[in-house]
Short mmCIF file of C-alpha atoms in Angstrom, two decimals:
data_model
loop_
_atom_site.label_atom_id
_atom_site.label_comp_id
_atom_site.label_asym_id
_atom_site.label_seq_id
_atom_site.Cartn_x
_atom_site.Cartn_y
_atom_site.Cartn_z
CA MET S 28 83.81 124.69 47.75
CA LYS S 29 86.98 123.61 47.94
CA LYS S 30 88.16 127.38 47.67
CA THR S 31 86.17 128.33 50.88
CA ILE S 32 87.68 125.25 52.88
CA LEU S 33 91.21 125.68 52.36
CA PRO S 34 91.47 129.15 53.74
CA ILE S 35 89.70 128.07 56.61
CA PHE S 36 91.77 124.94 57.41
CA ILE S 37 94.96 126.93 56.79
CA LEU S 38 93.38 129.43 59.29
CA LEU S 39 92.70 127.11 62.00
CA THR S 40 96.10 125.21 61.48
CA LEU S 41 98.09 128.30 62.14
CA THR S 42 95.68 129.33 65.03
CA SER S 43 96.11 125.80 66.49
CA VAL S 44 100.40 126.03 66.08
CA VAL S 45 100.46 129.88 67.70
CA PHE S 46 98.14 128.40 70.82
CA SER S 47 100.53 125.81 70.87
CA GLN S 48 103.42 127.71 71.16
CA GLU S 49 101.80 130.18 73.64
CA PRO S 50 103.94 130.04 76.84
CA TRP S 51 102.26 127.80 79.83
CA THR S 52 101.66 129.66 82.94
CA LEU S 53 102.12 127.72 86.33
CA GLU S 54 98.42 128.23 86.93
CA ARG S 55 97.60 127.09 83.00
CA CYS S 56 100.05 124.11 83.98
CA ILE S 57 97.83 122.90 87.37
CA GLU S 58 94.59 123.46 85.49
CA TYR S 59 95.70 121.24 82.31
CA ALA S 60 96.99 118.95 84.72
CA LEU S 61 93.66 118.65 86.97
CA ALA S 62 91.68 118.31 84.12
CA ASN S 63 93.67 115.10 81.90
CA ASN S 64 95.47 113.69 84.34
CA ILE S 65 94.58 109.81 84.83
CA GLN S 66 95.04 109.60 88.68
CA VAL S 67 92.48 112.47 88.74
CA LYS S 68 90.15 110.97 86.49
CA GLN S 69 90.68 107.63 88.14
CA GLN S 70 89.57 109.03 91.68
CA GLU S 71 86.56 110.87 90.11
CA LEU S 72 85.25 107.60 89.04
CA ASN S 73 85.49 106.07 92.41
CA VAL S 74 83.54 109.27 93.49
CA LYS S 75 80.64 108.17 90.94
CA VAL S 76 80.75 104.57 92.18
CA ASN S 77 80.08 105.91 95.90
CA GLU S 78 77.48 107.95 94.47
CA VAL S 79 75.67 105.08 93.27
CA ASN S 80 76.02 103.35 96.50
CA LEU S 81 74.50 105.84 98.36
CA LEU S 82 71.43 105.92 95.81
CA GLN S 83 71.05 102.21 96.30
CA SER S 84 71.09 102.34 100.00
CA LYS S 85 68.36 104.73 99.33
CA MET S 86 66.50 102.70 97.27
CA ASP S 87 66.72 99.65 99.62
CA ALA S 88 64.75 101.22 102.51
CA LEU S 89 61.46 101.37 99.82
CA PRO S 90 59.49 98.39 99.30
CA THR S 91 59.82 95.71 96.96
CA ILE S 92 57.16 94.53 94.00
CA ASN S 93 58.07 91.31 92.26
CA ILE S 94 55.82 89.78 89.54
CA ASN S 95 56.29 86.20 88.64
CA GLY S 96 54.71 84.20 85.76
CA ASN S 97 54.81 80.55 84.87
CA HIS S 98 53.10 78.48 81.64
CA SER S 99 53.42 74.80 81.76
CA TYR S 100 52.19 71.35 79.93
CA SER S 101 51.84 68.32 82.04
CA PHE S 102 51.43 65.10 80.72
CA GLY S 103 50.39 61.77 83.14
CA LEU S 104 49.15 62.04 86.81
CA VAL S 105 48.45 65.81 87.50
CA THR S 106 46.07 68.00 89.75
CA ASN S 107 42.73 68.39 88.18
CA TYR S 108 42.09 72.42 89.69
CA LEU S 109 38.41 71.94 89.27
CA THR S 110 38.06 68.55 91.13
CA ASN S 111 41.46 69.18 93.09
CA THR S 112 41.99 65.43 92.84
CA LYS S 113 44.81 63.61 90.76
CA GLU S 114 43.71 62.53 87.58
CA ALA S 115 45.72 61.04 84.53
CA LEU S 116 45.29 64.17 82.07
CA ASN S 117 47.23 66.13 79.74
CA THR S 118 47.12 69.84 80.72
CA GLN S 119 48.21 73.10 80.27
CA ALA S 120 48.08 75.46 83.23
CA THR S 121 49.14 78.91 83.56
CA SER S 122 50.03 80.62 87.33
CA PHE S 123 50.99 84.19 88.29
CA SER S 124 52.09 86.01 91.46
CA VAL S 125 52.56 89.49 92.99
CA SER S 126 54.40 89.68 96.01
CA THR S 127 55.61 92.64 97.75
CA GLY S 128 57.60 93.21 101.10
CA LEU S 129 58.91 96.21 103.39
CA PRO S 130 61.71 96.20 106.21
CA ILE S 131 60.11 97.31 109.29
CA TYR S 132 63.17 96.77 111.56
CA ASN S 133 66.35 95.20 110.99
CA GLY S 134 68.52 96.77 113.94
CA PHE S 135 68.95 100.04 112.01
CA GLN S 136 71.16 98.62 109.34
CA LEU S 137 69.64 100.45 106.41
CA THR S 138 69.52 103.53 108.26
CA ASN S 139 73.24 103.18 109.20
CA THR S 140 74.25 101.77 105.73
CA ARG S 141 72.82 105.10 104.10
CA LYS S 142 74.87 107.35 106.29
CA GLN S 143 78.04 105.37 105.91
CA ASN S 144 78.03 105.30 102.27
CA HIS S 145 77.08 109.32 102.59
CA PHE S 146 80.49 109.43 104.69
CA ASP S 147 82.19 107.23 101.76
CA LEU S 148 81.05 109.72 99.44
CA LYS S 149 82.55 112.43 101.12
CA ALA S 150 85.79 110.54 102.05
CA SER S 151 85.94 109.81 97.94
CA VAL S 152 85.46 113.41 97.03
CA ALA S 153 88.34 114.15 99.72
CA ASP S 154 90.52 112.02 98.05
CA VAL S 155 90.22 113.51 94.56
CA GLU S 156 91.27 116.82 96.09
CA LYS S 157 94.16 115.35 97.66
CA VAL S 158 95.30 113.61 94.55
CA LYS S 159 94.77 117.44 93.01
CA ASN S 160 96.79 118.74 95.68
CA ASN S 161 99.61 116.43 95.32
CA ILE S 162 99.82 117.09 91.41
CA ALA S 163 99.62 120.99 92.01
CA LEU S 164 102.45 120.66 94.37
CA THR S 165 104.35 118.38 91.73
CA ILE S 166 104.14 121.13 89.10
CA ALA S 167 104.82 124.11 91.20
CA SER S 168 108.18 122.17 91.76
CA LEU S 169 108.73 121.38 88.27
CA TYR S 170 108.05 124.58 86.75
CA LEU S 171 110.54 126.28 89.60
CA GLN S 172 112.79 123.48 88.64
CA ILE S 173 112.64 124.92 84.72
CA LEU S 174 113.05 128.21 86.04
CA TYR S 175 116.14 127.26 87.85
CA GLN S 176 117.76 125.37 85.30
CA GLN S 177 116.61 128.49 82.63
CA GLU S 178 119.14 130.60 84.91
CA LEU S 179 121.65 128.21 85.17
CA VAL S 180 121.68 128.15 81.45
CA GLU S 181 122.09 131.79 81.33
CA ILE S 182 125.05 131.26 84.02
CA ALA S 183 126.55 128.89 81.86
CA LYS S 184 126.67 130.99 78.87
CA ARG S 185 128.26 133.70 80.85
CA GLN S 186 130.97 131.41 81.46
CA VAL S 187 131.10 130.57 78.18
CA GLU S 188 131.44 134.20 77.16
CA LEU S 189 134.05 135.40 79.93
CA SER S 190 136.32 132.13 78.68
CA THR S 191 135.95 133.01 75.28
CA MET S 192 136.48 136.76 75.99
CA GLN S 193 139.67 135.65 77.88
CA LEU S 194 141.12 133.35 75.07
CA GLU S 195 140.76 136.49 72.71
CA ARG S 196 142.99 138.50 75.34
CA THR S 197 145.49 136.09 76.03
CA LYS S 198 145.92 135.41 72.10
CA VAL S 199 146.79 138.94 71.95
CA LEU S 200 149.12 138.71 75.16
CA VAL S 201 150.81 135.41 73.80
CA SER S 202 151.32 136.82 70.60
CA ALA S 203 152.84 140.04 72.11
CA GLY S 204 155.06 137.91 73.79
CA SER S 205 153.69 139.08 77.39
CA LEU S 206 152.37 135.58 78.26
CA PRO S 207 153.80 132.04 77.64
CA GLU S 208 152.17 130.03 75.17
CA GLY S 209 151.10 127.63 77.34
CA ASN S 210 148.77 129.74 79.22
CA LEU S 211 146.70 129.91 75.74
CA TYR S 212 146.51 126.17 75.63
CA GLU S 213 144.83 126.34 79.20
CA VAL S 214 142.98 128.74 78.56
CA GLU S 215 141.26 126.89 75.08
CA ALA S 216 140.90 123.91 77.80
CA LEU S 217 138.77 126.25 79.81
CA VAL S 218 136.86 127.22 76.96
CA ALA S 219 136.09 123.47 76.01
CA SER S 220 134.92 122.97 79.51
CA ASP S 221 132.60 125.52 79.80
CA GLU S 222 131.05 124.95 76.95
CA LEU S 223 130.52 121.20 78.32
CA GLN S 224 128.95 122.72 81.28
CA LEU S 225 126.81 124.81 79.15
CA VAL S 226 125.47 121.10 76.87
CA ASN S 227 125.29 119.89 80.49
CA ALA S 228 123.17 122.66 81.67
CA GLN S 229 120.82 122.72 78.63
CA ASN S 230 120.34 118.93 78.88
CA GLN S 231 119.34 119.61 82.31
CA LEU S 232 116.70 122.24 81.13
CA ASN S 233 115.65 119.85 78.56
CA LEU S 234 114.92 116.96 80.98
CA SER S 235 113.24 119.22 83.10
CA TYR S 236 110.75 120.21 80.17
CA LEU S 237 110.16 116.65 80.00
CA ASN S 238 109.08 115.97 83.22
CA LEU S 239 106.53 118.47 82.89
CA THR S 240 105.42 117.69 80.15
CA GLN S 241 104.84 114.19 81.24
CA LEU S 242 102.92 115.11 84.22
CA LEU S 243 100.89 117.13 81.95
CA GLU S 244 100.44 114.12 79.76
CA LEU S 245 101.55 115.77 77.01
CA LYS S 246 102.94 113.57 73.99
CA THR S 247 105.62 115.92 73.25
CA THR S 248 107.73 118.86 74.55
CA GLU S 249 107.84 120.60 71.16
CA GLY S 250 106.45 123.60 71.19
CA PHE S 251 106.08 124.06 74.46
CA GLN S 252 107.50 126.66 76.70
CA ILE S 253 106.62 128.20 80.01
CA ALA S 254 105.89 131.72 80.73
CA LYS S 255 108.72 133.79 82.56
CA PRO S 256 107.09 135.25 85.67
CA VAL S 257 108.21 138.04 87.32
CA ILE S 258 110.46 136.39 90.27
CA PRO S 259 110.55 138.76 93.41
CA GLN S 260 113.75 140.29 94.44
CA ILE S 261 116.01 138.09 96.52
CA ASP S 262 115.74 140.47 99.56
CA SER S 263 112.07 140.31 99.25
CA VAL S 264 111.15 137.05 99.58
CA LYS S 265 110.08 136.38 103.18
CA LEU S 266 109.17 133.85 105.38
CA VAL S 267 105.41 133.38 106.32
CA SER S 268 104.87 134.79 109.99
CA GLU S 269 103.43 131.86 111.60
CA SER S 270 105.12 129.28 113.27
CA PRO S 271 104.27 125.52 112.23
CA SER S 272 101.96 124.84 114.87
CA GLN S 273 99.91 127.54 113.65
CA ILE S 274 100.22 126.77 110.07
CA PHE S 275 99.34 122.99 111.20
CA GLY S 276 96.35 124.50 113.20
CA VAL S 277 95.02 125.99 109.90
CA ALA S 278 96.26 123.12 107.61
CA GLU S 279 94.39 120.49 109.53
CA GLY S 280 91.02 122.10 108.86
CA ILE S 281 91.16 122.10 105.26
CA MET S 282 93.40 119.69 103.96
CA PRO S 283 91.59 117.25 102.16
CA GLN S 284 93.68 114.22 103.27
CA ILE S 285 92.63 114.88 106.81
CA GLN S 286 89.25 115.74 106.05
CA SER S 287 89.03 112.03 103.94
CA ALA S 288 90.47 110.07 107.03
CA ARG S 289 88.05 111.52 109.12
CA TYR S 290 85.01 110.94 106.98
CA LYS S 291 86.40 107.16 106.97
CA LEU S 292 86.61 107.26 110.81
CA GLN S 293 82.73 108.08 110.83
CA SER S 294 82.31 105.32 108.69
CA SER S 295 84.34 103.02 110.31
CA GLU S 296 81.76 104.02 113.34
CA LEU S 297 78.80 103.24 111.48
CA GLY S 298 80.38 99.78 110.13
CA LEU S 299 80.28 98.88 113.69
CA LYS S 300 76.70 99.85 114.22
CA ILE S 301 75.80 97.85 111.18
CA ALA S 302 77.34 94.84 112.40
CA LYS S 303 75.80 95.09 115.57
CA GLY S 304 72.53 95.41 114.03
CA GLY S 305 73.02 91.86 112.72
CA LEU S 306 72.56 90.56 116.33
CA GLN S 307 69.07 91.94 116.51
CA PRO S 308 65.70 90.82 115.51
CA ARG S 309 64.62 91.37 112.01
CA LEU S 310 60.87 92.16 111.31
CA SER S 311 59.13 92.41 107.52
CA LEU S 312 56.08 93.07 106.37
CA GLY S 313 54.60 90.84 103.13
CA ALA S 314 51.78 90.67 101.15
CA ASN S 315 51.08 88.14 98.24
CA TYR S 316 48.65 87.65 95.28
CA ASN S 317 48.51 84.44 93.72
CA SER S 318 46.38 82.85 90.93
CA GLY S 319 46.45 80.48 87.79
CA ALA S 320 44.18 78.68 85.35
CA GLN S 321 44.14 75.19 83.91
CA TYR S 322 43.00 73.63 80.97
CA ARG S 323 42.71 69.94 79.89
CA ILE S 324 43.96 69.06 76.46
CA GLN S 325 41.51 66.45 74.76
CA ASP S 326 42.38 63.75 72.40
CA ASN S 327 41.47 66.09 69.28
CA TYR S 328 43.81 68.81 70.73
CA ALA S 329 40.49 71.20 72.07
CA PHE S 330 40.96 72.88 75.60
CA ASP S 331 38.10 71.45 78.29
CA GLY S 332 37.77 73.96 81.07
CA ASP S 333 35.65 76.92 82.52
CA PRO S 334 37.18 80.35 80.64
CA PHE S 335 40.32 81.99 82.04
CA ILE S 336 39.23 84.84 83.65
CA THR S 337 36.90 82.77 85.32
CA GLN S 338 39.30 80.71 86.65
CA ILE S 339 41.81 83.39 87.95
CA LYS S 340 38.87 84.59 89.94
CA ASN S 341 38.14 81.45 91.30
CA ASN S 342 41.97 80.33 92.35
CA ALA S 343 43.01 83.83 93.12
CA SER S 344 44.38 83.55 96.94
CA LYS S 345 45.96 86.76 98.71
CA SER S 346 47.61 87.17 101.91
CA VAL S 347 49.13 89.55 104.03
CA GLY S 348 51.71 88.87 107.06
CA LEU S 349 54.72 89.82 109.27
CA SER S 350 58.05 87.94 109.28
CA LEU S 351 60.08 87.72 112.15
CA SER S 352 63.88 86.34 112.34
CA ILE S 353 65.83 86.17 115.35
CA PRO S 354 69.40 85.28 115.28
CA ILE S 355 70.54 82.25 117.66
CA PHE S 356 73.46 80.83 116.03
CA ASN S 357 75.00 80.95 112.75
CA GLY S 358 78.16 80.10 113.21
CA LEU S 359 79.31 83.20 115.07
CA SER S 360 79.24 85.02 111.74
CA ALA S 361 77.39 87.96 113.01
CA ARG S 362 79.68 88.23 116.39
CA ASN S 363 82.67 87.90 113.92
CA ARG S 364 81.40 90.53 111.76
CA VAL S 365 81.08 93.09 114.88
CA THR S 366 85.10 91.83 115.51
CA THR S 367 86.04 92.44 112.49
CA ALA S 368 84.03 96.24 112.28
CA LYS S 369 86.03 96.92 115.42
CA ILE S 370 89.29 96.12 114.21
CA GLY S 371 88.60 98.38 111.28
CA LEU S 372 87.39 101.14 113.44
CA MET S 373 90.48 101.07 115.23
CA ASN S 374 92.46 100.93 111.85
CA ALA S 375 90.58 104.01 110.85
CA GLN S 376 91.44 105.73 114.23
CA LEU S 377 95.12 105.15 113.80
CA ALA S 378 95.08 106.06 109.63
CA LEU S 379 93.71 109.78 110.79
CA GLU S 380 96.48 109.93 113.39
CA SER S 381 98.92 108.89 110.65
CA GLU S 382 97.68 111.80 108.52
CA ARG S 383 97.76 114.37 111.18
CA ASN S 384 101.37 113.12 111.92
CA ALA S 385 102.14 113.00 107.90
CA LEU S 386 100.93 117.00 107.62
CA TYR S 387 102.36 118.13 110.81
CA LYS S 388 105.83 116.71 109.82
CA ASP S 389 105.51 117.56 105.99
CA ILE S 390 105.09 121.72 107.47
CA GLN S 391 107.95 120.97 110.04
CA GLN S 392 110.18 119.76 106.75
CA ALA S 393 109.08 122.68 104.64
CA TYR S 394 109.67 125.35 107.51
CA ALA S 395 113.02 124.05 108.42
CA ASP S 396 114.23 123.85 104.44
CA ALA S 397 112.83 127.45 104.20
CA ILE S 398 114.95 128.51 107.28
CA ALA S 399 117.75 126.86 105.92
CA ALA S 400 117.23 128.10 102.22
CA GLU S 401 117.39 131.55 103.71
CA LYS S 402 120.35 131.61 106.11
CA LYS S 403 121.86 130.01 102.68
CA LEU S 404 120.62 133.00 100.71
CA HIS S 405 122.32 135.39 102.93
CA ALA S 406 125.42 133.21 102.94
CA SER S 407 125.46 133.01 99.42
CA GLN S 408 124.99 136.81 98.78
CA LYS S 409 128.30 137.51 100.53
CA SER S 410 130.08 134.67 99.01
CA LYS S 411 128.86 135.77 95.33
CA ALA S 412 130.07 139.48 96.62
CA ALA S 413 133.29 138.28 97.68
CA SER S 414 133.69 135.89 94.46
CA GLU S 415 132.90 138.67 92.17
CA GLU S 416 136.17 140.85 93.78
CA SER S 417 138.29 138.10 93.78
CA PHE S 418 137.50 136.75 89.62
CA ARG S 419 137.96 140.65 89.06
CA TYR S 420 141.37 140.87 90.63
CA THR S 421 142.53 137.36 89.58
CA GLN S 422 141.69 138.62 85.98
CA ASN S 423 143.52 141.71 86.29
CA ARG S 424 146.55 140.00 87.33
CA PHE S 425 146.20 137.24 84.98
CA ASN S 426 145.88 140.00 81.87
CA LEU S 427 149.47 141.04 83.16
CA GLY S 428 150.74 137.52 83.64
CA LEU S 429 151.45 137.88 87.39
CA VAL S 430 149.12 134.83 88.19
CA THR S 431 148.66 131.50 86.16
CA ALA S 432 145.76 130.08 84.01
CA LEU S 433 144.62 127.74 86.82
CA ASP S 434 144.52 130.61 89.26
CA PHE S 435 142.23 132.65 86.45
CA THR S 436 140.23 129.07 86.32
CA SER S 437 139.84 128.52 89.85
CA ALA S 438 138.50 132.03 90.57
CA LYS S 439 135.92 131.91 87.97
CA ASN S 440 134.68 128.35 89.09
CA LYS S 441 134.32 129.61 92.71
CA LEU S 442 131.91 132.72 91.03
CA ALA S 443 130.37 130.24 88.82
CA GLN S 444 129.47 128.20 92.16
CA ALA S 445 128.73 131.32 94.32
CA GLU S 446 126.02 132.33 91.54
CA THR S 447 124.61 128.79 91.46
CA ASP S 448 124.57 128.45 95.46
CA LEU S 449 122.83 131.85 95.54
CA LEU S 450 120.49 130.80 92.64
CA GLN S 451 119.43 127.09 94.18
CA ALA S 452 118.68 128.82 97.79
CA LYS S 453 116.55 131.68 95.95
CA TYR S 454 114.33 128.94 94.40
CA GLU S 455 114.32 126.80 97.33
CA LEU S 456 113.06 129.56 99.65
CA ILE S 457 110.44 130.26 96.97
CA PHE S 458 109.19 126.64 96.84
CA LYS S 459 108.98 126.10 100.56
CA THR S 460 107.54 129.37 101.18
CA LYS S 461 104.86 128.52 98.28
CA ILE S 462 104.58 125.31 100.12
CA LEU S 463 103.65 126.81 103.16
CA GLU S 464 101.33 129.52 101.77
CA PHE S 465 99.73 126.72 100.21
CA TYR S 466 98.73 124.79 103.47
CA LYS S 467 97.30 127.99 104.61
CA GLY S 468 94.81 127.36 102.16
CA LEU S 469 96.52 130.22 99.60
CA PRO S 470 96.45 129.11 95.65
CA LEU S 471 99.82 128.21 93.77
CA LYS S 472 100.90 131.00 91.94
CA LEU S 473 103.85 132.88 90.88
#
């Protein structure tokens, strides 16, 4: 048995390790986060609460049925059920009743409450989608941040390689007497500086990984790697053709934050109707069945009286009736509820307008950022090309001893900065373009 279990355990362990080390795509990150994020789970619990509220509001329109029972011992002066007179007796009595009630009219409060709970449920479902969208956008941002940091690490590595190669050339030139020894010290300092930049870039990459794994609710970053997607060429990254107003026209109809605000507005409108229903009369139908039995306890503790079933039949009473309640004055509580409901309705109207304004501003900002990134991208391309030519020219002159190490360092730093600016503009344009596509209803994917 042990020989059989051990290979299976090893196989499962190896499979788990391989699976955990499999690179995570953006789609997988989003799916995992939506399935495990605590905020999403909390919002989903709110949905369940609203489902219960809706079910209860439907059940409130059904008749109520209740059974009540009582058994008691009485000593002294009590009512004799047989003679209907007061006597000094020791008795044992049993009574029970069955009652039912049905609301007929209550200002349509039950109907409006059911409708209100229906919109509250829809709003809570939309709130779940809103949280999911926010998480998806955040994950996309962190995912692209990791890709950006990875490329920065590669740039830093190339800078270290350039500096190291230049250090070797400088050593040869100094040994040959072509360059002063001071140039060697300056290049050694440059290598140390570039190595520090590489460490800083790697640290930022590790921090980006940490931020993503924390959002995914993973306990550790060990073995976690993201998949390297096919990033489009710089020249192929294009803005969406629609204007912010056109994108907003689409987003307004599909974004869950707008849908939620609309449902809450409809709920508030029904809340006002419910409050006004409290000013109207209430009519209900009720029916009751009551009966009981009583036994006199003799001195010898024997019971005296008609049989139990006979007493139940003889003492039975039945009633059916209508109940009407007309509110006249109740400390203005009903009217104050109407006033409060009106304020709630106005607040819901403002909340919807606020969500619409916030969405339009987000689209405007994303569009403006994308345009700025596109302009920066073209400028950075030119700057990078010029910096590359400048660096090659300066590097050749430095090897000939015509410029100082400070000039070489300056040219190399300008090239590194140009590469960083180009990289930053590229990922900024990609992310903002993805946001605009997302507002149009397209899924987040690379």
